[in-house]
CSV table of C-alpha atoms and ligand atoms in Angstrom, one decimal:
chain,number,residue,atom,x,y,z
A,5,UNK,CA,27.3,2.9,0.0
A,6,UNK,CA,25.3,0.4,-1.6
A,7,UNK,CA,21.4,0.4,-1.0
A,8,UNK,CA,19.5,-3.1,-2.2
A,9,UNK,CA,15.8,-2.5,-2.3
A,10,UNK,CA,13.1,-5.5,-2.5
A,11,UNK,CA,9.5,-4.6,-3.5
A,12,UNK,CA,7.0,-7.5,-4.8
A,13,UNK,CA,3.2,-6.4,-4.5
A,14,UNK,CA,1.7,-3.4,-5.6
A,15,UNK,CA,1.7,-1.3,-2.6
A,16,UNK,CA,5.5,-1.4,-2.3
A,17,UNK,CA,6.1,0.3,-5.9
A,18,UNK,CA,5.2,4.1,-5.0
A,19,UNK,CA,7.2,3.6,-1.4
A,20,UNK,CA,10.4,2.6,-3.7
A,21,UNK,CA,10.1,5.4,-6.5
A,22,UNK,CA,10.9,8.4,-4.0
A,23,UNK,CA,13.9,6.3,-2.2
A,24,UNK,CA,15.0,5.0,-5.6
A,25,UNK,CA,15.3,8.8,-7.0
A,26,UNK,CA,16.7,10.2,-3.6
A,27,UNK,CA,19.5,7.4,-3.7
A,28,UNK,CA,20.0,8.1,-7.2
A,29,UNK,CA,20.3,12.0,-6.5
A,30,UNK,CA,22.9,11.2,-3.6
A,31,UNK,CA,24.9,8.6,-6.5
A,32,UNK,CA,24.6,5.7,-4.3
A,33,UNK,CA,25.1,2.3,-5.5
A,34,UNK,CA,21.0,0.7,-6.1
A,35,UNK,CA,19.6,-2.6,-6.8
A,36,UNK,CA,15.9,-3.7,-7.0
A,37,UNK,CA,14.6,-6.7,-6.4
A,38,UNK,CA,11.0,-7.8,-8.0
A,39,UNK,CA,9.7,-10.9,-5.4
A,40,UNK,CA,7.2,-11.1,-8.9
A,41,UNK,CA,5.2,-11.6,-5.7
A,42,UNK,CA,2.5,-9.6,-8.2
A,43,UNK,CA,3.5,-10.3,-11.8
A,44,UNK,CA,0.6,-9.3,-13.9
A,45,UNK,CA,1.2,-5.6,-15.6
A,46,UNK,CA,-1.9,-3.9,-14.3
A,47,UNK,CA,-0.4,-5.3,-10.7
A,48,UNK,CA,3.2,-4.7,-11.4
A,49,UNK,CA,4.8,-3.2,-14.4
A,50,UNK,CA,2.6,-0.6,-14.5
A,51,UNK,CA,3.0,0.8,-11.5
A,52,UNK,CA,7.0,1.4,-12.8
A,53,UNK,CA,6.2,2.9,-15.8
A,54,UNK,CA,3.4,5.5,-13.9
A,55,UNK,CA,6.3,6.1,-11.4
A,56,UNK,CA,9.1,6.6,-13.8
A,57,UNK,CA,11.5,3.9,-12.4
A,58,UNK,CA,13.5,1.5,-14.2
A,59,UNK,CA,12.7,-2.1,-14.0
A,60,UNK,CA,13.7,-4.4,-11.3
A,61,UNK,CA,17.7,-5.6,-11.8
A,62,UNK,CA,17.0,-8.6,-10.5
A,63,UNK,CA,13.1,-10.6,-11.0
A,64,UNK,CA,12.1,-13.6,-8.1
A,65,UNK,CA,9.5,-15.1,-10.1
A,66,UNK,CA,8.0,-16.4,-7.2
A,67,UNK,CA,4.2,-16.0,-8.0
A,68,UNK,CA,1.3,-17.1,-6.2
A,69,UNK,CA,0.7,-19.3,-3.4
A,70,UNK,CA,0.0,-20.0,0.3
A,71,UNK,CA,1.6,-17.9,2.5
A,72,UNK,CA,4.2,-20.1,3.8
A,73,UNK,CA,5.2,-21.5,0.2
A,74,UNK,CA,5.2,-18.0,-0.8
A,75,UNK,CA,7.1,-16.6,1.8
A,76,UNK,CA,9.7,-19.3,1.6
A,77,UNK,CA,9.9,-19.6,-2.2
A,78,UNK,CA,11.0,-15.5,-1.8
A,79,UNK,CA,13.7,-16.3,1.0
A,80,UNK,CA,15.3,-19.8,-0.8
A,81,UNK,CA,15.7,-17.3,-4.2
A,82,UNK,CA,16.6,-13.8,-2.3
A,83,UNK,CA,19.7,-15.8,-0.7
A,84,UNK,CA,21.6,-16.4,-3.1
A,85,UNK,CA,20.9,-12.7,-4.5
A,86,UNK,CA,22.3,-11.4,-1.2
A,87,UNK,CA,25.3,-13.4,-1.1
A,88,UNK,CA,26.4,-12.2,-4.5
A,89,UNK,CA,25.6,-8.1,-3.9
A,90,UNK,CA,26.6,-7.9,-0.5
A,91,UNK,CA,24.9,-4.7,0.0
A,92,UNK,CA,25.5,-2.2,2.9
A,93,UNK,CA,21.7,-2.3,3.5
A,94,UNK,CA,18.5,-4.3,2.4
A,95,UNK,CA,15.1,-2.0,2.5
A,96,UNK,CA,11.9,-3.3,2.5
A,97,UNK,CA,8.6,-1.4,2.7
A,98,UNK,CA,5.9,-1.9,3.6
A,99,UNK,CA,3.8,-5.1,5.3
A,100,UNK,CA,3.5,-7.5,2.3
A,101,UNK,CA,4.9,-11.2,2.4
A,102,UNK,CA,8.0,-10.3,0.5
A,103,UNK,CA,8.6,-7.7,2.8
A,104,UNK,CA,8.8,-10.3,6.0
A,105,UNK,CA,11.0,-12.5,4.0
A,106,UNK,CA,13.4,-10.5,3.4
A,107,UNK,CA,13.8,-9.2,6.3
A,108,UNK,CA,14.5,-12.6,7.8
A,109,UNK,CA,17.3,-13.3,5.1
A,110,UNK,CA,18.8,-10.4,5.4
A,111,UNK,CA,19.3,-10.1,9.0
A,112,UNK,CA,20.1,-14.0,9.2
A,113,UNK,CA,23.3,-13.1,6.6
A,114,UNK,CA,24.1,-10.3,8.7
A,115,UNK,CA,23.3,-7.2,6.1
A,116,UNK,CA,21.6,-4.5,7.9
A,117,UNK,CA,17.9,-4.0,7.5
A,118,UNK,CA,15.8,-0.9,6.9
A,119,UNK,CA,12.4,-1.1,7.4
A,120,UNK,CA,10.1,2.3,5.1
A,121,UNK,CA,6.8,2.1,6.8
A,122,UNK,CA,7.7,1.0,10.3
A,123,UNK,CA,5.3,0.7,13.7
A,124,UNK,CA,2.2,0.6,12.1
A,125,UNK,CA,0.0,-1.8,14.0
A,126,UNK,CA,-4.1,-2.7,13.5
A,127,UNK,CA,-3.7,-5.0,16.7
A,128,UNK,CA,-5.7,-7.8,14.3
A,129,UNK,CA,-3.2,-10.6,14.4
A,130,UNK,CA,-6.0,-12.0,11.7
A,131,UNK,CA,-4.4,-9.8,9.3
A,132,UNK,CA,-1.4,-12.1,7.5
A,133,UNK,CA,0.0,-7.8,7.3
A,134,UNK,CA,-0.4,-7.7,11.1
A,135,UNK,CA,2.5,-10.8,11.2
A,136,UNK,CA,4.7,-9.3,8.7
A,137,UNK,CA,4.9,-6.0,10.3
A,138,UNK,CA,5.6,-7.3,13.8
A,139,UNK,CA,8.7,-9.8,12.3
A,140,UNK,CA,10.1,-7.1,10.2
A,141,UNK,CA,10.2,-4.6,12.7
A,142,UNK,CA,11.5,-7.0,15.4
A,143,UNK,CA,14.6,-7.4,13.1
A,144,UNK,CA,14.6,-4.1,11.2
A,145,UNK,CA,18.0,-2.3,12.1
A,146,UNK,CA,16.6,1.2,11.3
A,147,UNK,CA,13.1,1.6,11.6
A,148,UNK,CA,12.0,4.9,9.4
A,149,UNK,CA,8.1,5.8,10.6
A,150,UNK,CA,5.4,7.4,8.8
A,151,UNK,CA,4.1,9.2,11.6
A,152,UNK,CA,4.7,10.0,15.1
A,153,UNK,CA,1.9,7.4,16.5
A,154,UNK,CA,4.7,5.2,15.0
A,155,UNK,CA,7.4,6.1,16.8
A,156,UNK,CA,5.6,5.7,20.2
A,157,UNK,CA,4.3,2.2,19.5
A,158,UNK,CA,7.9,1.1,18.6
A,159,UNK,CA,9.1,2.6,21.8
A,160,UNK,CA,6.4,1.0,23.6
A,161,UNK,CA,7.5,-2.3,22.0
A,162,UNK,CA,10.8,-2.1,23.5
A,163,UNK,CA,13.0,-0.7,20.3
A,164,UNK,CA,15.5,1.5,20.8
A,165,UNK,CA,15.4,5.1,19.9
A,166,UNK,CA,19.0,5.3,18.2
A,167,UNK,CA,16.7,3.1,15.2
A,168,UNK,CA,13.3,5.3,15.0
A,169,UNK,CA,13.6,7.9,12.9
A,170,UNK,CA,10.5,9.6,11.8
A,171,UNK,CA,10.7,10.2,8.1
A,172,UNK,CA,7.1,10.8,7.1
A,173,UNK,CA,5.3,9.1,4.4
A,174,UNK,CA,6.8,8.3,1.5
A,175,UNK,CA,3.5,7.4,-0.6
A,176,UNK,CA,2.5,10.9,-0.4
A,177,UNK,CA,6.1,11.7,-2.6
A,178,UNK,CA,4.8,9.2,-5.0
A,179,UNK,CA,1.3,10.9,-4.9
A,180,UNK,CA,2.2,14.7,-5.3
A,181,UNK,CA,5.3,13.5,-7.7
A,182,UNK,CA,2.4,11.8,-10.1
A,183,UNK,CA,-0.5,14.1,-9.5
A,184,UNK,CA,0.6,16.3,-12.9
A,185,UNK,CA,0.4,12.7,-15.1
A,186,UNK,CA,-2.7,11.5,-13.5
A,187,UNK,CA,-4.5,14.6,-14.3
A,188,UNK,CA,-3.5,14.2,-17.8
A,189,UNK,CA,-4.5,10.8,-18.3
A,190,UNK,CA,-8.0,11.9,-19.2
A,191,UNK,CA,-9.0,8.7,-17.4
A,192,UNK,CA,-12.4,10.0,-16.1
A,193,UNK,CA,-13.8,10.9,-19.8
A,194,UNK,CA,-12.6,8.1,-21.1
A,195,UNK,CA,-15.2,5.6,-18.9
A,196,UNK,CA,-18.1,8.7,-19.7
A,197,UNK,CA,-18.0,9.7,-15.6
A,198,UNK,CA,-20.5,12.5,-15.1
A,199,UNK,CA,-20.3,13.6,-11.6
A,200,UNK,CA,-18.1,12.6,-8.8
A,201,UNK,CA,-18.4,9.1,-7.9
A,202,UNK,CA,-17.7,6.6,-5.1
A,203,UNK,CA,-14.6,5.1,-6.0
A,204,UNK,CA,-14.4,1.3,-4.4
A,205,UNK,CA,-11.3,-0.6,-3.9
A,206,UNK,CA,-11.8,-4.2,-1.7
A,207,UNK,CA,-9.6,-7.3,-2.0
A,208,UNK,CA,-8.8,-8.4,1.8
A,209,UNK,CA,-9.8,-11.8,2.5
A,210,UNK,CA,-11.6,-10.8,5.4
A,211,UNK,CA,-14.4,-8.9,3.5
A,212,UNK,CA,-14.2,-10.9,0.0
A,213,UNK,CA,-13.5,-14.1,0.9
A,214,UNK,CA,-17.0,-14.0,3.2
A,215,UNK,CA,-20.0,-15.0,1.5
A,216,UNK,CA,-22.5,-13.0,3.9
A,217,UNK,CA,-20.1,-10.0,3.3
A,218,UNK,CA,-19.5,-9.9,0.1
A,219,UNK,CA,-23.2,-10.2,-0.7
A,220,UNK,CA,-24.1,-7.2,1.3
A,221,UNK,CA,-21.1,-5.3,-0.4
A,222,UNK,CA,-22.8,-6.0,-3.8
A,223,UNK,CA,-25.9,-4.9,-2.5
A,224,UNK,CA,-25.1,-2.0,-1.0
A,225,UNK,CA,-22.7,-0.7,-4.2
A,226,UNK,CA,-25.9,-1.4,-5.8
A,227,UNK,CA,-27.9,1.0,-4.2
A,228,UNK,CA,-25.6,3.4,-4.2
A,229,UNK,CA,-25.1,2.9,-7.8
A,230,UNK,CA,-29.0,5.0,-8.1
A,231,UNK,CA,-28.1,7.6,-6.8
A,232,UNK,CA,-24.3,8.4,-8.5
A,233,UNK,CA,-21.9,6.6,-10.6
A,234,UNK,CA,-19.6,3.9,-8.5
A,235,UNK,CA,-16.2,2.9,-10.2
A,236,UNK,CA,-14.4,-0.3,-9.3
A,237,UNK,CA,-11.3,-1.6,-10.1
A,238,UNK,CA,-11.5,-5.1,-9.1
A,239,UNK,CA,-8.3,-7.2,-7.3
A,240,UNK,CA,-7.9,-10.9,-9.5
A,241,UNK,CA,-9.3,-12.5,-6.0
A,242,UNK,CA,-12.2,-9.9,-6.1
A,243,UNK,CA,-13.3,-10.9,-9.3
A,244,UNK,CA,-12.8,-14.4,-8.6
A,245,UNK,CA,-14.6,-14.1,-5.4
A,246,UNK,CA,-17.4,-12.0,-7.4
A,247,UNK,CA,-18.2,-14.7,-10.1
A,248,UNK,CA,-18.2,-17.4,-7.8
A,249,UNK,CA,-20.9,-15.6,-5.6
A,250,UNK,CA,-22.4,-15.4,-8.8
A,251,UNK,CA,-22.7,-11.4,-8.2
A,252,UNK,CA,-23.3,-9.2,-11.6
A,253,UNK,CA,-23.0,-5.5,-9.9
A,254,UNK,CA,-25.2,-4.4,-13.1
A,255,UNK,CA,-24.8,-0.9,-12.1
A,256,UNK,CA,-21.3,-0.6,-10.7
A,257,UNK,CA,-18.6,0.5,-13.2
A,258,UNK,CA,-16.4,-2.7,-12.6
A,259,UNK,CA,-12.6,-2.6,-14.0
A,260,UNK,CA,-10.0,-4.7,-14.3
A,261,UNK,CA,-7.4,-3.3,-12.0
A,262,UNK,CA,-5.6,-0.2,-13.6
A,263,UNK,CA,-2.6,2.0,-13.1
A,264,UNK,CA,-1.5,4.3,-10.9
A,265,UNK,CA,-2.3,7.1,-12.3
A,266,UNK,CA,-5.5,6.4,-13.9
A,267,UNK,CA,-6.4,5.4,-9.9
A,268,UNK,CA,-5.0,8.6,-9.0
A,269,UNK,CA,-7.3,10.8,-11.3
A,270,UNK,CA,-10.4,8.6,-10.2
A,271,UNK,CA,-9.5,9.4,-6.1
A,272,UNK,CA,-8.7,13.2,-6.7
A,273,UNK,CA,-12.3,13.9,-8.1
A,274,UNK,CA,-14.4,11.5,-6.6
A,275,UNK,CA,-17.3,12.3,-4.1
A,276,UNK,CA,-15.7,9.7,-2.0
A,277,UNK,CA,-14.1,6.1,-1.8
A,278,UNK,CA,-14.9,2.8,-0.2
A,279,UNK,CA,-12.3,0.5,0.3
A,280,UNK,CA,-9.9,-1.8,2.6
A,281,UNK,CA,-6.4,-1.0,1.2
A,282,UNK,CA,-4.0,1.0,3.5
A,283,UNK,CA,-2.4,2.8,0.9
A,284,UNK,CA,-5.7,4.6,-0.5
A,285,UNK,CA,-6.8,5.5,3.6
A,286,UNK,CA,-3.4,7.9,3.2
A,287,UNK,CA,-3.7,8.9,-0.5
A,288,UNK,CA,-7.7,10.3,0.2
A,289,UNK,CA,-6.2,12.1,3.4
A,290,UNK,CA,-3.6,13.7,1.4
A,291,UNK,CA,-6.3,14.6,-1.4
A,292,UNK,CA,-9.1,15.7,1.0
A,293,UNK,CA,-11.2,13.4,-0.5
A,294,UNK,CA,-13.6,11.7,1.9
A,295,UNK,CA,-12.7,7.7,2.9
A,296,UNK,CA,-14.8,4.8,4.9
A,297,UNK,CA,-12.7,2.4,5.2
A,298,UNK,CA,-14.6,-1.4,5.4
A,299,UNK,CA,-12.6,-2.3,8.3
A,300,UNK,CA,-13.1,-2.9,12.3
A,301,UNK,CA,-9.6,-1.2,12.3
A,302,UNK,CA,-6.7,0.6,11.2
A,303,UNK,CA,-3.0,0.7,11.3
A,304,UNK,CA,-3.0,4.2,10.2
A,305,UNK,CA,-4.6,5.7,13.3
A,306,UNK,CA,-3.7,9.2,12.0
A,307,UNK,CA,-6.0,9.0,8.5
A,308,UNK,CA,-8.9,9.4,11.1
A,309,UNK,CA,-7.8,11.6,13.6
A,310,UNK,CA,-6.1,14.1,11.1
A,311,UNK,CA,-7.3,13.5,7.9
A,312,UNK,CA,-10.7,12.1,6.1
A,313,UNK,CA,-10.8,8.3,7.1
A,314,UNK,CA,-13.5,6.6,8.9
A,315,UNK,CA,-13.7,3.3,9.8
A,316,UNK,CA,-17.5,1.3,8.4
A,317,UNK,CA,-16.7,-2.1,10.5
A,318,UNK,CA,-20.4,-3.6,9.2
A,319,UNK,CA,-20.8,-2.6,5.0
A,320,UNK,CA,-24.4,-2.3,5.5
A,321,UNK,CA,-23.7,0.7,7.0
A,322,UNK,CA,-22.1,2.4,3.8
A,323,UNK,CA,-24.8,4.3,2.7
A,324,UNK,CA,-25.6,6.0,5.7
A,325,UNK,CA,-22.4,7.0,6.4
A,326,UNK,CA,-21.9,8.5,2.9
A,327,UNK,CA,-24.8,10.0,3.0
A,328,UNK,CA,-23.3,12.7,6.0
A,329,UNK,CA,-20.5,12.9,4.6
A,330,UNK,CA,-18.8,16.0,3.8
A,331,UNK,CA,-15.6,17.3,2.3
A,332,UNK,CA,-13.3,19.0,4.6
A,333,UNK,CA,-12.8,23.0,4.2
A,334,UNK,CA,-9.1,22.2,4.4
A,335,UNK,CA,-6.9,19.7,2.9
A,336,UNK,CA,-5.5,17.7,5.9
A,337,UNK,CA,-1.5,17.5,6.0
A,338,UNK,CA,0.0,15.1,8.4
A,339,UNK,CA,3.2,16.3,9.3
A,340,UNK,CA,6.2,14.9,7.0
A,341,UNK,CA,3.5,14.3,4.2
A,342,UNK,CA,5.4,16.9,2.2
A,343,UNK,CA,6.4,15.0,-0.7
A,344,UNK,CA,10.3,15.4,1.3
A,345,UNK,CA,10.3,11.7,2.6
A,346,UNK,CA,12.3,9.7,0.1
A,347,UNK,CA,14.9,12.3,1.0
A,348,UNK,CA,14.5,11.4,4.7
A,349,UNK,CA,15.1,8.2,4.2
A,350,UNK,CA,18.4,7.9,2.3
A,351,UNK,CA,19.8,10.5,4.9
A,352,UNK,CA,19.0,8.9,7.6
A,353,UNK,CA,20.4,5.8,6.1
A,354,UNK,CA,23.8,7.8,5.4
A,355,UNK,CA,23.5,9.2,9.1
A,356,UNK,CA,23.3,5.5,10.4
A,357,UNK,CA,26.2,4.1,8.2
A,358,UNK,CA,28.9,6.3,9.8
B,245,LIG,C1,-1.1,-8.5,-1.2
B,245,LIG,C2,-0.6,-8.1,0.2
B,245,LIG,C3,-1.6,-7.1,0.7
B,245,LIG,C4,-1.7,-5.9,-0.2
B,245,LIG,C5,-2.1,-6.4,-1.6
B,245,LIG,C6,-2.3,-5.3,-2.6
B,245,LIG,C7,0.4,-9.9,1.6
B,245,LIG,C8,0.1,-10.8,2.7
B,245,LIG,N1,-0.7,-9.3,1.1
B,245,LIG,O1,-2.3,-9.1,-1.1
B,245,LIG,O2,-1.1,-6.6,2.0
B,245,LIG,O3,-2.7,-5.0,0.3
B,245,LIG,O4,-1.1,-7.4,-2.0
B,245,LIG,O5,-2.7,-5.8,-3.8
B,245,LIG,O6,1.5,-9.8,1.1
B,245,LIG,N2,-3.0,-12.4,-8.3
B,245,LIG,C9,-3.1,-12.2,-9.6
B,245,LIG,N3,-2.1,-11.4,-10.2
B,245,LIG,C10,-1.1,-10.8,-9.6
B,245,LIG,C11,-1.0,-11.0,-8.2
B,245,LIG,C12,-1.9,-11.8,-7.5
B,245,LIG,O7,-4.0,-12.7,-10.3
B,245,LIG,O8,-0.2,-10.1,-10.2
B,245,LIG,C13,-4.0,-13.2,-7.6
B,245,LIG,C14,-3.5,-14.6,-7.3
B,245,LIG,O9,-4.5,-15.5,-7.6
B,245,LIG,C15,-3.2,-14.6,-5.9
B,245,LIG,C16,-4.1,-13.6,-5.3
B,245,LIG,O10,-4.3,-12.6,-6.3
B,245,LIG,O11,-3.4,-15.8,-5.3
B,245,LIG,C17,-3.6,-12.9,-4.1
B,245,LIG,O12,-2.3,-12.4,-4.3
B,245,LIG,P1,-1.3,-12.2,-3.0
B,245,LIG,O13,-0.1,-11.5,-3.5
B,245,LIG,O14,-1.1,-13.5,-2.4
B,245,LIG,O15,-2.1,-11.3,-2.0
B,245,LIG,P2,-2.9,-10.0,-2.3
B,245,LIG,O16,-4.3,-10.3,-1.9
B,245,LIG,O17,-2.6,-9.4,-3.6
């Protein structure tokens, strides 16, 4: 059996590491494909060093752009890719633009499509992730879920239950898999961090491209900044969005953005984090570690009704909010966040072959 995998921005690179070593441990046939959606190191190359994979086979190149140029510059060069491998199944993960786009080329040449990360849904068609997760789940052929919330809202969407299969979350194989590494990065002494901080992480559009919002962001990391140190790696568009608000952050800690395992050993010990990324809402719930999320809503439902996520819709509510929060007695642990999902996922894929 041959397995082709397609990644391109930086959330998809610890949902591909567990697969990629579960496929390997089973001697399938694997080839990655790179979008280069993200093609900077921090962004990209990074991320497969910190997760021990080899690089991509095969590298896109596409880069940056609007949304349709980008989605359609991945599809015109993923073709011809596809046409030479001929693999048994294309998997794509995630919610990104490369992962949409290669869904569509995949199921228009008539190669089976697996879907890692399947029936999520924030019900904000705003999101460009909202669209990408609707289309690749319409034309997934095997729909492997993070959770069991999952599972109902693809049955409640009309897909068939021979597809769903629950396989838990695959990040959290990446996370427990990198923990060791992370710790040993010394990545906390080496920026002089006394005390746990508030680690921030923002780079949708909806909260950096708005100038009211992103003012009272700054503001409010400000304050916040008296009282304890606040950390934040900054997204390119962040920082672009930053200097042309003309916004210092004098007393934030601001960062380019940084590995995975530097970010790991920042989340594990830190008082709490802000951000708007999906992958970080799972990795604090995992870690115990406290999470508002700057967001009217989430397609991980279960980070607030089992673990430590809470949603902060209006940022000048941050401090408040961190201010009662607390640290949970017991680390939360979804079921099939176990570190055994990578596994899941290349037998189900065997399962669904015969
Ligand atoms: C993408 C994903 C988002 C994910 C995020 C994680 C989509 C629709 N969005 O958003 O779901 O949470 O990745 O980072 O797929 N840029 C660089 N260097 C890079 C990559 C991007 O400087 O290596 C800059 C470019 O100016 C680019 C901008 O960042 O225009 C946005 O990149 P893009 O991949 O379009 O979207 P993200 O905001 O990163």
């Amino acid at each position: 059996m041959k397995l082709l995998h397609i990644v391109g921005a930086r959330p998809n690179f610890p949902k591909l590491a567990p697969v990629h070593r579960a496929g390997q441990r089973a001697k399938l046939s694997q080839v990655v494909v790179h979008t280069g959606q993200h093609y900077d190191d921090a962004m990209s190359d990074a991320f497969f060093r910190d997760l021990g994979i080899a690089p991509p086979d095969v590298n896109l190149a596409v880069g940056s752009d609007t949304h349709a140029a980008q989605t359609a510059r991945i599809m015109q060069r993923l073709e011809p890719v596809l046409i030479r491998e001929r693999p048994d199944w294309v998997i794509v993960y995630g919610d990104v633009n490369s992962t949409m786009a290669s869904a569509i080329v995949a199921s228009k040449l008539g190669i089976r499509v697996a879907h890692v990360e399947a029936g999520l849904r924030s019900f904000d068609r705003t999101m460009p992730e909202e669209i990408n997760r609707i289309v690749t789940d319409r034309l997934a052929d095997l729909l492997l879920t993070p959770s069991r919330d999952a599972d109902e809202q693809l049955i409640a969407e009309g897909e068939p239950q021979s597809e769903i299969v629950f396989v838990g979350n695959v990040m959290i194989d990446s996370l427990f898999y990198a923990l060791p590494a992370a710790r040993a990065t010394g990545f906390r002494q080496r920026l002089g961090i006394n005390g746990s901080a508030v680690v921030v992480t923002l780079h949708r559009p909806s909260n950096v491209d708005d100038d009211h919002r992103i003012q009272t962001l700054a503001d409010v990391l400000g304050e916040i900044a008296l009282t304890r140190p606040v950390v934040f790696p900054a997204h390119p568009r962040t920082q672009r969005r930053l200097e042309a608000a003309g916004l210092r952050m004098e007393r934030v800690t601001m960062l380019e953005p940084i590995g995975y395992l530097e970010m790991l050993d920042l989340v594990e010990h830190a008082f709490a984090v802000v951000t708007d990324s999906g992958g970080l809402q799972e990795e604090t719930t995992a870690l115990g570690v406290p999470c508002l999320t700057v967001r009217h809503n989430t397609e991980r439902p279960i980070t607030i009704t089992e673990g430590t996520n809470r949603l902060v819709p209006d940022p000048a509510d941050i401090l408040s909010e961190l201010q009662r929060l607390n640290r949970p007695a017991i680390t939360p642990k979804p079921e099939g966040w176990d570190g055994g999902a990578g596994e899941r996922v290349i037998a189900a894929l065997i399962s669904h072959s015969q």
